[in-house]
């Protein structure tokens, strides 16, 4: 409920409440853009489905007329339908079977194009009577699934600016993990545009994770020391070990209980099993790698779906 309220901050006064495994969102502003709100709510984790519902009159004779009017265009474009009724309000004069039969009979008379198909209808009309209210809606739309953000702890995402790390953050957020993020910059080798790109990615991820606090660490001096003092063939793995040590410190200060990275096994030389084992030796916290078994194309496909791909491929260098 908190995540829904956060997602709908720009929609004016909204009443959000739960009853019998269903979350209700009631827009109290008459000019609220319901279509835009549904688009936003489809990105809120924890909902298997969602639907736009009409609160019809509690009087069933009036409710039948309102249902036909509300779903008119959907029903006129289909050939088969059925009615599913749920009566949580036991004071209502009709039971579920009666509501379904009477509503179905009325719609069948109103729409000559329709016939009843109880097994595989093109459209299902739902009538739900709950606590003094009667709601009608058609087929539900698919929700984001997963678990509500914040129900599975707090993780610190190592956000590089590439394709992989935003997808890793998305996948952990989908499992209910609240996200913070850390980014390493190396001015003058990296530009302000590179940092702006990462800030943009964090904002896109925040759509799914309610909000993200981004920590930016200046890494230039450390990288130069590694370059000057360490073997060249070990540069990358040593750099990643130092990054992970810093990420552990930041995670402990911000209350995160795990580090999240976008590594995929064998994708590059620093992501071989031996390199990952070597890197992890310095971590006091568990390191989650949700992409570890994914192919690059699978990662790209998710990146495109969650709207981070075009930002990730902007040609600004990261400190790696």
PDB file of C-alpha atoms in Angstrom:
ATOM      1  CA  UNK A   1       0.000   0.000   0.000  1.00  0.00           C
ATOM      2  CA  UNK A   2       2.871   2.361   0.818  1.00  0.00           C
ATOM      3  CA  UNK A   3       4.488   1.607  -2.552  1.00  0.00           C
ATOM      4  CA  UNK A   4       1.202   2.285  -4.380  1.00  0.00           C
ATOM      5  CA  UNK A   5       0.808   5.638  -2.629  1.00  0.00           C
ATOM      6  CA  UNK A   6       4.412   6.548  -3.495  1.00  0.00           C
ATOM      7  CA  UNK A   7       3.910   5.599  -7.152  1.00  0.00           C
ATOM      8  CA  UNK A   8       0.727   7.705  -7.408  1.00  0.00           C
ATOM      9  CA  UNK A   9       1.997  10.853  -5.682  1.00  0.00           C
ATOM     10  CA  UNK A  10       1.294  13.002  -8.742  1.00  0.00           C
ATOM     11  CA  UNK A  11      -2.357  11.906  -9.083  1.00  0.00           C
ATOM     12  CA  UNK A  12      -3.839  14.034  -6.340  1.00  0.00           C
ATOM     13  CA  UNK A  13      -5.780  12.586  -3.442  1.00  0.00           C
ATOM     14  CA  UNK A  14      -5.909   8.793  -3.605  1.00  0.00           C
ATOM     15  CA  UNK A  15      -7.496   6.375  -1.144  1.00  0.00           C
ATOM     16  CA  UNK A  16      -5.665   3.025  -0.958  1.00  0.00           C
ATOM     17  CA  UNK A  17      -6.854   0.156   1.216  1.00  0.00           C
ATOM     18  CA  UNK A  18      -6.780  -3.638   1.332  1.00  0.00           C
ATOM     19  CA  UNK A  19      -9.598  -6.160   1.803  1.00  0.00           C
ATOM     20  CA  UNK A  20      -9.544  -9.925   1.250  1.00  0.00           C
ATOM     21  CA  UNK A  21      -6.251 -10.151  -0.657  1.00  0.00           C
ATOM     22  CA  UNK A  22      -7.194  -7.244  -2.908  1.00  0.00           C
ATOM     23  CA  UNK A  23      -5.784  -3.715  -2.851  1.00  0.00           C
ATOM     24  CA  UNK A  24      -8.257  -0.998  -3.843  1.00  0.00           C
ATOM     25  CA  UNK A  25      -7.161   2.331  -5.305  1.00  0.00           C
ATOM     26  CA  UNK A  26      -9.862   4.998  -5.287  1.00  0.00           C
ATOM     27  CA  UNK A  27      -9.043   8.218  -7.168  1.00  0.00           C
ATOM     28  CA  UNK A  28     -10.765  11.090  -5.390  1.00  0.00           C
ATOM     29  CA  UNK A  29      -9.779  13.663  -8.014  1.00  0.00           C
ATOM     30  CA  UNK A  30     -12.272  13.699 -10.895  1.00  0.00           C
ATOM     31  CA  UNK A  31      -9.642  14.662 -13.488  1.00  0.00           C
ATOM     32  CA  UNK A  32      -7.220  11.840 -12.591  1.00  0.00           C
ATOM     33  CA  UNK A  33      -5.746  10.111 -15.656  1.00  0.00           C
ATOM     34  CA  UNK A  34      -6.723   6.516 -14.896  1.00  0.00           C
ATOM     35  CA  UNK A  35      -4.959   5.085 -17.978  1.00  0.00           C
ATOM     36  CA  UNK A  36      -1.664   6.680 -16.924  1.00  0.00           C
ATOM     37  CA  UNK A  37      -2.170   5.447 -13.371  1.00  0.00           C
ATOM     38  CA  UNK A  38      -2.721   1.882 -14.559  1.00  0.00           C
ATOM     39  CA  UNK A  39       0.521   2.095 -16.562  1.00  0.00           C
ATOM     40  CA  UNK A  40       2.390   3.113 -13.407  1.00  0.00           C
ATOM     41  CA  UNK A  41       0.711   0.500 -11.213  1.00  0.00           C
ATOM     42  CA  UNK A  42       1.755  -2.227 -13.662  1.00  0.00           C
ATOM     43  CA  UNK A  43       5.330  -1.560 -12.503  1.00  0.00           C
ATOM     44  CA  UNK A  44       4.590  -1.898  -8.784  1.00  0.00           C
ATOM     45  CA  UNK A  45       5.863  -5.279  -7.616  1.00  0.00           C
ATOM     46  CA  UNK A  46       3.611  -7.604  -5.638  1.00  0.00           C
ATOM     47  CA  UNK A  47       0.500  -7.564  -7.846  1.00  0.00           C
ATOM     48  CA  UNK A  48      -0.236 -10.578 -10.036  1.00  0.00           C
ATOM     49  CA  UNK A  49      -2.960  -8.656 -11.863  1.00  0.00           C
ATOM     50  CA  UNK A  50      -4.890  -5.403 -11.822  1.00  0.00           C
ATOM     51  CA  UNK A  51      -8.066  -4.092 -13.380  1.00  0.00           C
ATOM     52  CA  UNK A  52     -10.002  -0.896 -13.876  1.00  0.00           C
ATOM     53  CA  UNK A  53     -13.287  -1.341 -12.026  1.00  0.00           C
ATOM     54  CA  UNK A  54     -16.501   0.655 -11.971  1.00  0.00           C
ATOM     55  CA  UNK A  55     -18.295   1.118  -8.640  1.00  0.00           C
ATOM     56  CA  UNK A  56     -21.875   0.473  -9.650  1.00  0.00           C
ATOM     57  CA  UNK A  57     -25.041   1.201  -7.715  1.00  0.00           C
ATOM     58  CA  UNK A  58     -25.698  -1.153  -4.805  1.00  0.00           C
ATOM     59  CA  UNK A  59     -29.215  -1.662  -6.159  1.00  0.00           C
ATOM     60  CA  UNK A  60     -28.850  -4.616  -8.529  1.00  0.00           C
ATOM     61  CA  UNK A  61     -31.345  -3.419 -11.140  1.00  0.00           C
ATOM     62  CA  UNK A  62     -29.404  -0.177 -11.547  1.00  0.00           C
ATOM     63  CA  UNK A  63     -26.080  -2.050 -11.395  1.00  0.00           C
ATOM     64  CA  UNK A  64     -27.076  -4.193 -14.400  1.00  0.00           C
ATOM     65  CA  UNK A  65     -27.732  -1.094 -16.516  1.00  0.00           C
ATOM     66  CA  UNK A  66     -24.477   0.551 -15.386  1.00  0.00           C
ATOM     67  CA  UNK A  67     -22.486  -2.606 -16.132  1.00  0.00           C
ATOM     68  CA  UNK A  68     -23.840  -2.753 -19.677  1.00  0.00           C
ATOM     69  CA  UNK A  69     -22.990   0.914 -20.200  1.00  0.00           C
ATOM     70  CA  UNK A  70     -19.519   0.703 -18.618  1.00  0.00           C
ATOM     71  CA  UNK A  71     -18.466  -2.379 -20.633  1.00  0.00           C
ATOM     72  CA  UNK A  72     -20.435  -1.498 -23.759  1.00  0.00           C
ATOM     73  CA  UNK A  73     -17.528  -1.204 -26.174  1.00  0.00           C
ATOM     74  CA  UNK A  74     -15.792  -4.326 -24.837  1.00  0.00           C
ATOM     75  CA  UNK A  75     -18.981  -6.395 -25.074  1.00  0.00           C
ATOM     76  CA  UNK A  76     -19.937  -5.114 -28.544  1.00  0.00           C
ATOM     77  CA  UNK A  77     -16.584  -6.254 -29.960  1.00  0.00           C
ATOM     78  CA  UNK A  78     -16.778  -9.828 -28.618  1.00  0.00           C
ATOM     79  CA  UNK A  79     -18.814 -12.908 -29.500  1.00  0.00           C
ATOM     80  CA  UNK A  80     -18.673 -14.958 -26.305  1.00  0.00           C
ATOM     81  CA  UNK A  81     -18.776 -14.065 -22.613  1.00  0.00           C
ATOM     82  CA  UNK A  82     -19.458 -15.312 -19.134  1.00  0.00           C
ATOM     83  CA  UNK A  83     -20.120 -13.668 -15.761  1.00  0.00           C
ATOM     84  CA  UNK A  84     -18.161 -14.444 -12.606  1.00  0.00           C
ATOM     85  CA  UNK A  85     -19.689 -13.150  -9.373  1.00  0.00           C
ATOM     86  CA  UNK A  86     -18.199 -12.900  -5.895  1.00  0.00           C
ATOM     87  CA  UNK A  87     -20.251 -11.903  -2.870  1.00  0.00           C
ATOM     88  CA  UNK A  88     -18.128 -11.072   0.161  1.00  0.00           C
ATOM     89  CA  UNK A  89     -20.952  -8.923   1.540  1.00  0.00           C
ATOM     90  CA  UNK A  90     -23.365 -11.544   2.918  1.00  0.00           C
ATOM     91  CA  UNK A  91     -26.070  -8.931   3.495  1.00  0.00           C
ATOM     92  CA  UNK A  92     -26.610  -8.570  -0.253  1.00  0.00           C
ATOM     93  CA  UNK A  93     -30.033  -9.964  -1.304  1.00  0.00           C
ATOM     94  CA  UNK A  94     -28.609 -12.242  -4.041  1.00  0.00           C
ATOM     95  CA  UNK A  95     -25.949 -14.914  -3.691  1.00  0.00           C
ATOM     96  CA  UNK A  96     -23.059 -15.361  -6.148  1.00  0.00           C
ATOM     97  CA  UNK A  97     -24.883 -17.867  -8.380  1.00  0.00           C
ATOM     98  CA  UNK A  98     -27.928 -15.617  -8.625  1.00  0.00           C
ATOM     99  CA  UNK A  99     -25.843 -12.503  -9.365  1.00  0.00           C
ATOM    100  CA  UNK A 100     -24.010 -14.322 -12.157  1.00  0.00           C
ATOM    101  CA  UNK A 101     -27.176 -15.752 -13.703  1.00  0.00           C
ATOM    102  CA  UNK A 102     -29.189 -12.508 -13.543  1.00  0.00           C
ATOM    103  CA  UNK A 103     -26.326 -10.338 -14.862  1.00  0.00           C
ATOM    104  CA  UNK A 104     -25.622 -12.823 -17.659  1.00  0.00           C
ATOM    105  CA  UNK A 105     -29.288 -12.907 -18.666  1.00  0.00           C
ATOM    106  CA  UNK A 106     -29.462  -9.098 -18.775  1.00  0.00           C
ATOM    107  CA  UNK A 107     -26.289  -8.722 -20.884  1.00  0.00           C
ATOM    108  CA  UNK A 108     -27.425 -11.461 -23.251  1.00  0.00           C
ATOM    109  CA  UNK A 109     -30.655  -9.531 -23.883  1.00  0.00           C
ATOM    110  CA  UNK A 110     -28.805  -6.225 -24.340  1.00  0.00           C
ATOM    111  CA  UNK A 111     -26.122  -7.446 -26.759  1.00  0.00           C
ATOM    112  CA  UNK A 112     -27.382  -9.572 -29.646  1.00  0.00           C
ATOM    113  CA  UNK A 113     -23.821 -10.330 -30.770  1.00  0.00           C
ATOM    114  CA  UNK A 114     -23.068 -12.266 -27.570  1.00  0.00           C
ATOM    115  CA  UNK A 115     -23.483 -15.891 -26.635  1.00  0.00           C
ATOM    116  CA  UNK A 116     -22.498 -17.619 -23.414  1.00  0.00           C
ATOM    117  CA  UNK A 117     -19.316 -19.705 -23.243  1.00  0.00           C
ATOM    118  CA  UNK A 118     -18.523 -20.876 -19.724  1.00  0.00           C
ATOM    119  CA  UNK A 119     -15.243 -22.601 -20.658  1.00  0.00           C
ATOM    120  CA  UNK A 120     -13.354 -20.341 -23.050  1.00  0.00           C
ATOM    121  CA  UNK A 121     -15.075 -16.923 -23.329  1.00  0.00           C
ATOM    122  CA  UNK A 122     -13.511 -13.983 -25.146  1.00  0.00           C
ATOM    123  CA  UNK A 123     -14.453 -11.721 -22.257  1.00  0.00           C
ATOM    124  CA  UNK A 124     -15.345 -12.387 -18.631  1.00  0.00           C
ATOM    125  CA  UNK A 125     -17.486  -9.903 -16.731  1.00  0.00           C
ATOM    126  CA  UNK A 126     -16.678  -9.828 -13.035  1.00  0.00           C
ATOM    127  CA  UNK A 127     -19.186  -8.629 -10.440  1.00  0.00           C
ATOM    128  CA  UNK A 128     -17.862  -8.277  -6.897  1.00  0.00           C
ATOM    129  CA  UNK A 129     -19.977  -7.261  -3.908  1.00  0.00           C
ATOM    130  CA  UNK A 130     -17.774  -6.122  -1.041  1.00  0.00           C
ATOM    131  CA  UNK A 131     -18.665  -4.213   2.125  1.00  0.00           C
ATOM    132  CA  UNK A 132     -21.568  -2.183   0.790  1.00  0.00           C
ATOM    133  CA  UNK A 133     -20.037  -1.651  -2.670  1.00  0.00           C
ATOM    134  CA  UNK A 134     -20.644  -3.374  -5.990  1.00  0.00           C
ATOM    135  CA  UNK A 135     -17.717  -3.387  -8.433  1.00  0.00           C
ATOM    136  CA  UNK A 136     -17.780  -4.487 -12.077  1.00  0.00           C
ATOM    137  CA  UNK A 137     -14.856  -5.018 -14.407  1.00  0.00           C
ATOM    138  CA  UNK A 138     -13.712  -7.097 -17.375  1.00  0.00           C
ATOM    139  CA  UNK A 139     -10.621  -9.270 -17.832  1.00  0.00           C
ATOM    140  CA  UNK A 140      -7.786  -8.246 -15.488  1.00  0.00           C
ATOM    141  CA  UNK A 141      -4.463  -7.040 -16.875  1.00  0.00           C
ATOM    142  CA  UNK A 142      -1.163  -8.672 -15.991  1.00  0.00           C
ATOM    143  CA  UNK A 143       0.686  -7.061 -13.090  1.00  0.00           C
ATOM    144  CA  UNK A 144       4.408  -6.910 -12.369  1.00  0.00           C
ATOM    145  CA  UNK A 145       4.313  -9.967 -10.100  1.00  0.00           C
ATOM    146  CA  UNK A 146       7.158 -10.573  -7.663  1.00  0.00           C
ATOM    147  CA  UNK A 147       7.109  -9.401  -4.061  1.00  0.00           C
ATOM    148  CA  UNK A 148       6.361  -5.896  -2.747  1.00  0.00           C
ATOM    149  CA  UNK A 149       9.452  -3.695  -2.576  1.00  0.00           C
ATOM    150  CA  UNK A 150      10.881  -3.572   0.936  1.00  0.00           C
ATOM    151  CA  UNK A 151       9.641  -6.988   2.073  1.00  0.00           C
ATOM    152  CA  UNK A 152      12.954  -8.803   1.421  1.00  0.00           C
ATOM    153  CA  UNK A 153      15.561  -6.555   2.998  1.00  0.00           C
ATOM    154  CA  UNK A 154      17.825  -3.835   1.639  1.00  0.00           C
ATOM    155  CA  UNK A 155      20.566  -4.290  -0.950  1.00  0.00           C
ATOM    156  CA  UNK A 156      23.289  -2.002  -2.353  1.00  0.00           C
ATOM    157  CA  UNK A 157      23.498  -2.223  -6.146  1.00  0.00           C
ATOM    158  CA  UNK A 158      26.872  -1.616  -7.813  1.00  0.00           C
ATOM    159  CA  UNK A 159      25.564   0.529 -10.692  1.00  0.00           C
ATOM    160  CA  UNK A 160      28.178   0.899 -13.430  1.00  0.00           C
ATOM    161  CA  UNK A 161      26.160   2.552 -16.189  1.00  0.00           C
ATOM    162  CA  UNK A 162      26.224  -0.472 -18.482  1.00  0.00           C
ATOM    163  CA  UNK A 163      23.431  -2.805 -19.543  1.00  0.00           C
ATOM    164  CA  UNK A 164      23.789  -5.479 -16.863  1.00  0.00           C
ATOM    165  CA  UNK A 165      23.690  -3.751 -13.480  1.00  0.00           C
ATOM    166  CA  UNK A 166      20.267  -2.037 -13.888  1.00  0.00           C
ATOM    167  CA  UNK A 167      18.782  -5.401 -14.857  1.00  0.00           C
ATOM    168  CA  UNK A 168      20.365  -6.999 -11.777  1.00  0.00           C
ATOM    169  CA  UNK A 169      18.795  -4.276  -9.621  1.00  0.00           C
ATOM    170  CA  UNK A 170      15.408  -4.786 -11.281  1.00  0.00           C
ATOM    171  CA  UNK A 171      15.486  -8.531 -10.659  1.00  0.00           C
ATOM    172  CA  UNK A 172      16.315  -8.122  -6.971  1.00  0.00           C
ATOM    173  CA  UNK A 173      13.669  -5.398  -6.595  1.00  0.00           C
ATOM    174  CA  UNK A 174      11.176  -7.821  -8.121  1.00  0.00           C
ATOM    175  CA  UNK A 175      11.962 -10.221  -5.283  1.00  0.00           C
ATOM    176  CA  UNK A 176      11.035  -7.525  -2.775  1.00  0.00           C
ATOM    177  CA  UNK A 177      14.460  -6.026  -2.066  1.00  0.00           C
ATOM    178  CA  UNK A 178      14.694  -2.299  -1.387  1.00  0.00           C
ATOM    179  CA  UNK A 179      17.583  -0.773  -3.343  1.00  0.00           C
ATOM    180  CA  UNK A 180      20.311   1.747  -2.789  1.00  0.00           C
ATOM    181  CA  UNK A 181      23.045   2.138  -5.396  1.00  0.00           C
ATOM    182  CA  UNK A 182      26.753   2.939  -5.523  1.00  0.00           C
ATOM    183  CA  UNK A 183      28.609   4.297  -8.548  1.00  0.00           C
ATOM    184  CA  UNK A 184      32.348   4.859  -8.984  1.00  0.00           C
ATOM    185  CA  UNK A 185      33.528   7.828 -11.048  1.00  0.00           C
ATOM    186  CA  UNK A 186      37.064   8.702 -12.114  1.00  0.00           C
ATOM    187  CA  UNK A 187      37.345  12.348 -13.156  1.00  0.00           C
ATOM    188  CA  UNK A 188      38.890  13.545 -15.421  1.00  0.00           C
ATOM    189  CA  UNK A 189      38.868  10.109 -17.115  1.00  0.00           C
ATOM    190  CA  UNK A 190      35.096   9.972 -16.767  1.00  0.00           C
ATOM    191  CA  UNK A 191      32.824  12.916 -17.519  1.00  0.00           C
ATOM    192  CA  UNK A 192      29.854  14.555 -15.820  1.00  0.00           C
ATOM    193  CA  UNK A 193      27.734  13.123 -18.617  1.00  0.00           C
ATOM    194  CA  UNK A 194      28.689   9.609 -17.490  1.00  0.00           C
ATOM    195  CA  UNK A 195      27.492  10.404 -13.955  1.00  0.00           C
ATOM    196  CA  UNK A 196      24.275  11.965 -15.309  1.00  0.00           C
ATOM    197  CA  UNK A 197      23.678   8.758 -17.263  1.00  0.00           C
ATOM    198  CA  UNK A 198      23.912   6.716 -14.057  1.00  0.00           C
ATOM    199  CA  UNK A 199      21.594   9.133 -12.233  1.00  0.00           C
ATOM    200  CA  UNK A 200      19.124   8.662 -15.089  1.00  0.00           C
ATOM    201  CA  UNK A 201      19.363   4.870 -14.750  1.00  0.00           C
ATOM    202  CA  UNK A 202      18.787   5.119 -10.988  1.00  0.00           C
ATOM    203  CA  UNK A 203      15.620   7.158 -11.621  1.00  0.00           C
ATOM    204  CA  UNK A 204      14.353   4.543 -14.080  1.00  0.00           C
ATOM    205  CA  UNK A 205      14.979   1.800 -11.519  1.00  0.00           C
ATOM    206  CA  UNK A 206      13.235   3.839  -8.822  1.00  0.00           C
ATOM    207  CA  UNK A 207       9.981   3.372 -10.759  1.00  0.00           C
ATOM    208  CA  UNK A 208      10.173  -0.283  -9.681  1.00  0.00           C
ATOM    209  CA  UNK A 209      11.822   0.158  -6.274  1.00  0.00           C
ATOM    210  CA  UNK A 210       9.824   3.143  -4.902  1.00  0.00           C
ATOM    211  CA  UNK A 211      12.994   5.192  -4.357  1.00  0.00           C
ATOM    212  CA  UNK A 212      16.766   4.729  -4.640  1.00  0.00           C
ATOM    213  CA  UNK A 213      19.509   6.596  -2.831  1.00  0.00           C
ATOM    214  CA  UNK A 214      22.588   6.844  -5.069  1.00  0.00           C
ATOM    215  CA  UNK A 215      26.090   7.110  -3.611  1.00  0.00           C
ATOM    216  CA  UNK A 216      28.818   8.358  -5.982  1.00  0.00           C
ATOM    217  CA  UNK A 217      32.431   7.566  -5.018  1.00  0.00           C
ATOM    218  CA  UNK A 218      35.393   9.342  -6.604  1.00  0.00           C
ATOM    219  CA  UNK A 219      37.825   6.583  -7.529  1.00  0.00           C
ATOM    220  CA  UNK A 220      40.542   8.293  -9.568  1.00  0.00           C
ATOM    221  CA  UNK A 221      43.356   8.311  -7.003  1.00  0.00           C
ATOM    222  CA  UNK A 222      42.837   4.650  -6.130  1.00  0.00           C
ATOM    223  CA  UNK A 223      42.832   3.604  -9.787  1.00  0.00           C
ATOM    224  CA  UNK A 224      46.029   5.528 -10.434  1.00  0.00           C
ATOM    225  CA  UNK A 225      47.717   3.860  -7.442  1.00  0.00           C
ATOM    226  CA  UNK A 226      46.674   0.411  -8.709  1.00  0.00           C
ATOM    227  CA  UNK A 227      48.017   1.304 -12.156  1.00  0.00           C
ATOM    228  CA  UNK A 228      51.353   2.483 -10.743  1.00  0.00           C
ATOM    229  CA  UNK A 229      51.940  -0.209  -8.121  1.00  0.00           C
ATOM    230  CA  UNK A 230      50.275  -3.431  -9.310  1.00  0.00           C
ATOM    231  CA  UNK A 231      50.860  -5.941 -12.078  1.00  0.00           C
ATOM    232  CA  UNK A 232      49.010  -4.948 -15.223  1.00  0.00           C
ATOM    233  CA  UNK A 233      47.374  -8.363 -15.703  1.00  0.00           C
ATOM    234  CA  UNK A 234      45.864  -8.126 -12.208  1.00  0.00           C
ATOM    235  CA  UNK A 235      44.643  -4.541 -12.564  1.00  0.00           C
ATOM    236  CA  UNK A 236      40.949  -5.351 -13.123  1.00  0.00           C
ATOM    237  CA  UNK A 237      40.531  -7.943 -10.388  1.00  0.00           C
ATOM    238  CA  UNK A 238      42.389  -5.756  -7.840  1.00  0.00           C
ATOM    239  CA  UNK A 239      40.246  -2.769  -8.836  1.00  0.00           C
ATOM    240  CA  UNK A 240      37.069  -4.820  -8.385  1.00  0.00           C
ATOM    241  CA  UNK A 241      38.254  -6.029  -4.974  1.00  0.00           C
ATOM    242  CA  UNK A 242      38.788  -2.423  -3.835  1.00  0.00           C
ATOM    243  CA  UNK A 243      35.389  -1.419  -5.208  1.00  0.00           C
ATOM    244  CA  UNK A 244      33.765  -4.260  -3.281  1.00  0.00           C
ATOM    245  CA  UNK A 245      35.524  -3.262  -0.057  1.00  0.00           C
ATOM    246  CA  UNK A 246      34.249   0.312  -0.448  1.00  0.00           C
ATOM    247  CA  UNK A 247      30.764  -0.980  -1.300  1.00  0.00           C
ATOM    248  CA  UNK A 248      30.787  -3.018   1.931  1.00  0.00           C
ATOM    249  CA  UNK A 249      31.596   0.120   3.951  1.00  0.00           C
ATOM    250  CA  UNK A 250      28.842   2.133   2.249  1.00  0.00           C
ATOM    251  CA  UNK A 251      26.348  -0.737   2.632  1.00  0.00           C
ATOM    252  CA  UNK A 252      26.983  -0.967   6.354  1.00  0.00           C
ATOM    253  CA  UNK A 253      26.548   2.799   6.765  1.00  0.00           C
ATOM    254  CA  UNK A 254      23.269   2.896   4.830  1.00  0.00           C
ATOM    255  CA  UNK A 255      21.867  -0.262   6.408  1.00  0.00           C
ATOM    256  CA  UNK A 256      22.072  -2.579   3.388  1.00  0.00           C
ATOM    257  CA  UNK A 257      22.573  -6.260   4.156  1.00  0.00           C
ATOM    258  CA  UNK A 258      23.900  -7.410   0.779  1.00  0.00           C
ATOM    259  CA  UNK A 259      25.770  -6.238  -2.323  1.00  0.00           C
ATOM    260  CA  UNK A 260      24.198  -6.695  -5.780  1.00  0.00           C
ATOM    261  CA  UNK A 261      26.241  -6.882  -8.992  1.00  0.00           C
ATOM    262  CA  UNK A 262      25.396  -7.450 -12.658  1.00  0.00           C
ATOM    263  CA  UNK A 263      28.007 -10.139 -13.266  1.00  0.00           C
ATOM    264  CA  UNK A 264      27.253 -13.057 -15.601  1.00  0.00           C
ATOM    265  CA  UNK A 265      29.521 -16.085 -15.440  1.00  0.00           C
ATOM    266  CA  UNK A 266      32.224 -16.001 -18.118  1.00  0.00           C
ATOM    267  CA  UNK A 267      30.853 -12.915 -19.884  1.00  0.00           C
ATOM    268  CA  UNK A 268      34.214 -11.100 -19.576  1.00  0.00           C
ATOM    269  CA  UNK A 269      37.601 -12.064 -18.144  1.00  0.00           C
ATOM    270  CA  UNK A 270      36.873 -10.534 -14.727  1.00  0.00           C
ATOM    271  CA  UNK A 271      33.717 -12.635 -14.420  1.00  0.00           C
ATOM    272  CA  UNK A 272      35.248 -16.093 -14.583  1.00  0.00           C
ATOM    273  CA  UNK A 273      34.668 -18.351 -11.592  1.00  0.00           C
ATOM    274  CA  UNK A 274      38.226 -17.856 -10.287  1.00  0.00           C
ATOM    275  CA  UNK A 275      37.992 -14.068 -10.648  1.00  0.00           C
ATOM    276  CA  UNK A 276      34.654 -13.990  -8.825  1.00  0.00           C
ATOM    277  CA  UNK A 277      36.035 -16.157  -6.002  1.00  0.00           C
ATOM    278  CA  UNK A 278      39.062 -13.845  -5.717  1.00  0.00           C
ATOM    279  CA  UNK A 279      36.877 -10.736  -5.635  1.00  0.00           C
ATOM    280  CA  UNK A 280      34.468 -12.144  -3.060  1.00  0.00           C
ATOM    281  CA  UNK A 281      37.284 -12.883  -0.580  1.00  0.00           C
ATOM    282  CA  UNK A 282      37.222  -9.229   0.535  1.00  0.00           C
ATOM    283  CA  UNK A 283      33.457  -8.988   1.084  1.00  0.00           C
ATOM    284  CA  UNK A 284      32.012  -9.139   4.583  1.00  0.00           C
ATOM    285  CA  UNK A 285      28.468  -9.110   3.158  1.00  0.00           C
ATOM    286  CA  UNK A 286      26.839 -11.623   0.799  1.00  0.00           C
ATOM    287  CA  UNK A 287      27.104 -10.712  -2.888  1.00  0.00           C
ATOM    288  CA  UNK A 288      23.976 -11.396  -4.950  1.00  0.00           C
ATOM    289  CA  UNK A 289      24.431 -11.962  -8.705  1.00  0.00           C
ATOM    290  CA  UNK A 290      20.939 -12.459 -10.169  1.00  0.00           C
ATOM    291  CA  UNK A 291      22.285 -12.538 -13.760  1.00  0.00           C
ATOM    292  CA  UNK A 292      24.973 -15.143 -13.119  1.00  0.00           C
ATOM    293  CA  UNK A 293      23.406 -17.756 -15.431  1.00  0.00           C
ATOM    294  CA  UNK A 294      21.887 -15.425 -18.056  1.00  0.00           C
ATOM    295  CA  UNK A 295      23.059 -14.965 -21.641  1.00  0.00           C
ATOM    296  CA  UNK A 296      23.777 -11.438 -22.847  1.00  0.00           C
ATOM    297  CA  UNK A 297      20.748 -11.429 -25.146  1.00  0.00           C
ATOM    298  CA  UNK A 298      18.477 -12.420 -22.272  1.00  0.00           C
ATOM    299  CA  UNK A 299      19.845  -9.483 -20.266  1.00  0.00           C
ATOM    300  CA  UNK A 300      19.400  -7.101 -23.209  1.00  0.00           C
ATOM    301  CA  UNK A 301      15.799  -8.240 -23.671  1.00  0.00           C
ATOM    302  CA  UNK A 302      14.943  -7.442 -20.034  1.00  0.00           C
ATOM    303  CA  UNK A 303      16.831  -4.149 -20.284  1.00  0.00           C
ATOM    304  CA  UNK A 304      14.681  -3.126 -23.253  1.00  0.00           C
ATOM    305  CA  UNK A 305      11.485  -4.196 -21.477  1.00  0.00           C
ATOM    306  CA  UNK A 306      12.215  -2.164 -18.332  1.00  0.00           C
ATOM    307  CA  UNK A 307      13.297   0.895 -20.382  1.00  0.00           C
ATOM    308  CA  UNK A 308      16.960   1.064 -19.311  1.00  0.00           C
ATOM    309  CA  UNK A 309      18.596  -0.222 -22.521  1.00  0.00           C
ATOM    310  CA  UNK A 310      18.673   3.019 -24.514  1.00  0.00           C
ATOM    311  CA  UNK A 311      20.188   4.867 -21.559  1.00  0.00           C
ATOM    312  CA  UNK A 312      22.704   2.102 -20.848  1.00  0.00           C
ATOM    313  CA  UNK A 313      24.120   2.204 -24.379  1.00  0.00           C
ATOM    314  CA  UNK A 314      24.715   5.970 -24.378  1.00  0.00           C
ATOM    315  CA  UNK A 315      28.423   6.268 -25.309  1.00  0.00           C
ATOM    316  CA  UNK A 316      29.793   7.717 -22.066  1.00  0.00           C
ATOM    317  CA  UNK A 317      32.682   5.881 -20.434  1.00  0.00           C
ATOM    318  CA  UNK A 318      32.486   4.348 -16.972  1.00  0.00           C
ATOM    319  CA  UNK A 319      35.430   4.044 -14.611  1.00  0.00           C
ATOM    320  CA  UNK A 320      36.017   0.379 -15.493  1.00  0.00           C
TER     321      UNK A 320
END
